[in-house]
Amino acid sequence: MSGEKPGPRTAAGGDAAAPASSGAPMSLRERKKQLTYQAVSDAAIALFLERGFDQVSVAEIAAAADISKPTLFRYFPAKEDLALHRFADHEDESARVVAGRAEDESPLDALRRHYLDGLERRDPVTGLCDVPQVLAFHRLLYGTPSLVARLYAYQSRAEAALARALGDGATDRLAAGQIIAVLRILSLENWQRISEGRSADQVYGDAVEAAEQGFVQLRSGLER
């Protein structure tokens, strides 16, 4: 892991209302497109939560969103993407954290800080969130094999983006793979604890301890 700060081309920002690849304001057309993505995904998730992922057809989702099937597939190439759309904004999150860190902060320190902040905020991405709607979505996600398999594709893209932010050498790609794996496992374990009936507040202390241990392990194995 080189630890070198990337140039401006990799310092990507963005949020749900703007493309992650550009800091420029969205055009009206782009904003309408993003709103359509969100509306169609929300309609699909509502149906999935009500009846189960495998019991809902793409035709039913298109009808609920008041669009045609061909239009739906222009937005979402696979049915699974309808459920996982909300993860798309997080694909390059770790890369953005590394790109935007302070000059005197290492990549691992920046990622550790960001993850611990997410735990404190009960960010759903960390798994430490007991909001009923979030819990229902996570049960849908982790209880549907095809969604879990599709999620790995999103995580692979997150890994590739992080590798580029780290320098994109062989050691950077190895580091990115290990970092993304640790973040995934930490978040999954948080969700599993909450799914067993504990509150986010009850799990918080264990989640912080596990995160600290995970980053110590990453540091000892990755930093030189």
XYZ file of C-alpha atoms in Angstrom:
224
model
C 0.000 0.000 0.000
C 1.758 3.101 -1.182
C -0.077 5.606 1.031
C 0.545 8.325 -1.547
C -2.085 10.994 -1.969
C -3.841 10.617 -5.345
C -4.038 13.455 -7.793
C -7.175 15.540 -8.391
C -8.556 13.043 -10.893
C -9.166 10.494 -8.100
C -10.442 12.939 -5.500
C -14.028 12.067 -6.226
C -16.851 13.434 -4.171
C -20.586 13.052 -4.404
C -23.752 11.980 -2.657
C -27.184 10.668 -3.460
C -27.991 13.820 -5.386
C -24.839 14.007 -7.481
C -22.662 11.647 -9.448
C -19.797 10.349 -7.346
C -17.367 10.908 -10.188
C -17.799 14.667 -10.419
C -17.905 17.593 -8.054
C -19.831 19.678 -10.590
C -23.500 20.530 -9.957
C -26.013 18.225 -11.591
C -27.961 19.379 -14.591
C -31.739 19.283 -14.403
C -31.744 16.255 -16.706
C -29.260 14.399 -14.513
C -31.217 15.243 -11.377
C -34.450 13.972 -12.942
C -32.656 10.776 -13.904
C -31.404 10.278 -10.350
C -34.890 10.904 -8.968
C -36.266 8.312 -11.380
C -33.647 5.794 -10.226
C -34.656 6.420 -6.631
C -38.403 6.290 -7.271
C -38.232 3.013 -9.214
C -35.931 1.443 -6.630
C -38.192 2.550 -3.778
C -41.239 1.076 -5.515
C -39.404 -2.208 -6.040
C -38.147 -2.430 -2.453
C -41.639 -1.782 -1.105
C -42.931 -4.739 -3.117
C -39.975 -6.929 -2.145
C -40.499 -6.216 1.546
C -44.209 -6.907 1.284
C -44.056 -10.155 -0.696
C -40.453 -11.312 -0.957
C -37.887 -10.757 -3.698
C -38.605 -13.910 -5.699
C -42.371 -13.410 -5.585
C -42.326 -10.033 -7.348
C -41.959 -9.819 -11.127
C -40.210 -7.088 -13.059
C -43.489 -6.386 -14.857
C -45.171 -5.692 -11.525
C -42.389 -3.317 -10.522
C -42.629 -1.460 -13.824
C -46.379 -1.108 -13.383
C -45.972 0.164 -9.812
C -43.412 2.717 -10.980
C -45.578 3.662 -13.989
C -42.882 2.904 -16.553
C -42.434 0.232 -19.218
C -40.265 -2.859 -18.760
C -37.779 -1.716 -21.444
C -37.448 1.635 -19.664
C -36.925 -0.112 -16.344
C -34.133 -2.234 -17.781
C -32.442 0.879 -19.172
C -32.118 2.059 -15.585
C -31.514 -1.297 -13.906
C -29.851 -4.066 -15.943
C -30.795 -6.753 -13.393
C -33.702 -7.219 -11.019
C -31.241 -7.400 -8.102
C -30.010 -3.887 -8.900
C -33.464 -2.560 -8.029
C -32.913 -3.622 -4.432
C -29.240 -2.706 -4.270
C -29.467 0.745 -5.841
C -28.891 2.396 -2.465
C -25.479 0.708 -2.296
C -24.379 2.338 -5.539
C -23.627 5.632 -3.772
C -21.255 3.790 -1.443
C -19.206 1.962 -4.071
C -16.444 4.549 -4.034
C -16.917 5.707 -0.448
C -13.656 4.232 0.841
C -11.824 5.619 -2.188
C -13.251 9.083 -1.506
C -12.198 8.878 2.148
C -8.642 8.041 1.134
C -8.584 10.726 -1.559
C -9.926 13.410 0.772
C -7.804 12.682 3.825
C -5.501 15.235 5.423
C -1.901 15.405 4.237
C -0.600 13.950 7.512
C -3.191 11.165 7.740
C -2.493 7.657 6.443
C -5.092 5.807 4.351
C -5.805 3.337 7.167
C -6.141 6.115 9.739
C -8.624 7.894 7.475
C -10.664 4.749 6.884
C -10.639 3.875 10.593
C -11.816 7.377 11.497
C -14.555 7.252 8.887
C -15.809 3.824 9.973
C -15.855 4.730 13.676
C -17.758 7.907 12.797
C -20.260 5.772 10.878
C -20.756 3.573 13.941
C -21.368 6.617 16.101
C -23.908 7.953 13.586
C -25.547 4.508 13.298
C -24.958 4.573 9.556
C -26.879 1.624 8.030
C -23.825 0.771 5.917
C -21.976 -0.210 9.114
C -24.756 -2.648 10.045
C -25.188 -0.785 13.342
C -28.696 0.521 12.756
C -31.872 -0.717 14.423
C -34.351 1.481 12.555
C -37.204 -0.930 11.657
C -37.133 -0.096 7.943
C -33.379 -0.677 7.801
C -33.684 -3.964 9.659
C -36.392 -5.105 7.248
C -34.204 -4.223 4.267
C -31.199 -6.049 5.709
C -33.327 -9.135 6.353
C -34.440 -9.006 2.731
C -30.876 -8.563 1.523
C -29.122 -11.220 3.586
C -32.045 -13.620 3.293
C -32.025 -13.607 -0.521
C -29.097 -15.526 -2.065
C -29.273 -13.729 -5.406
C -29.067 -10.346 -3.676
C -26.073 -11.444 -1.609
C -24.350 -12.646 -4.783
C -25.090 -9.366 -6.565
C -23.804 -7.405 -3.564
C -20.386 -8.958 -4.121
C -20.271 -7.275 -7.529
C -20.810 -3.905 -5.856
C -18.086 -4.709 -3.347
C -15.723 -5.709 -6.146
C -16.182 -2.290 -7.700
C -15.597 -0.677 -4.291
C -12.376 -2.668 -4.022
C -11.223 -1.549 -7.469
C -11.979 2.113 -6.697
C -10.070 1.922 -3.419
C -7.112 0.257 -5.137
C -6.957 3.137 -7.612
C -7.054 5.676 -4.774
C -4.176 3.889 -3.060
C -2.030 3.916 -6.178
C -3.259 0.909 -8.194
C -0.097 -1.130 -7.861
C -0.131 -4.814 -7.017
C 0.305 -4.162 -3.282
C -2.426 -1.513 -3.425
C -4.855 -3.988 -4.964
C -3.995 -6.554 -2.292
C -4.493 -3.938 0.404
C -7.823 -2.803 -1.037
C -9.121 -6.365 -1.105
C -8.260 -6.892 2.538
C -9.681 -3.546 3.642
C -13.005 -4.036 1.868
C -13.240 -7.575 3.277
C -12.683 -6.320 6.828
C -15.298 -3.583 6.437
C -17.785 -6.091 5.025
C -17.249 -8.583 7.852
C -17.459 -5.915 10.562
C -20.737 -4.598 9.166
C -22.214 -8.061 8.721
C -21.389 -9.004 12.303
C -23.001 -5.803 13.576
C -26.175 -6.598 11.667
C -26.192 -10.182 12.917
C -25.999 -9.023 16.536
C -28.879 -6.606 16.012
C -30.912 -9.212 14.122
C -30.677 -11.392 17.238
C -32.610 -8.761 19.189
C -30.010 -6.380 20.601
C -30.319 -2.637 20.101
C -27.755 -0.562 18.253
C -26.817 1.109 21.529
C -26.218 -2.286 23.148
C -24.035 -3.446 20.264
C -22.093 -0.197 19.881
C -19.308 -0.981 22.359
C -18.631 -4.404 20.839
C -18.760 -2.894 17.345
C -16.143 -0.284 18.202
C -13.889 -2.902 19.805
C -14.188 -5.197 16.795
C -13.453 -2.316 14.428
C -10.357 -1.336 16.385
C -9.137 -4.925 16.314
C -9.817 -5.141 12.587
C -7.796 -2.046 11.827
C -4.938 -3.189 14.095
C -4.854 -6.402 12.078
C -4.881 -4.471 8.822
C -2.153 -2.164 10.037
C 0.172 -4.944 11.130
C -0.326 -6.799 7.874
C -0.477 -3.935 5.374
C 1.474 -0.889 6.514
C 5.211 -0.761 6.306
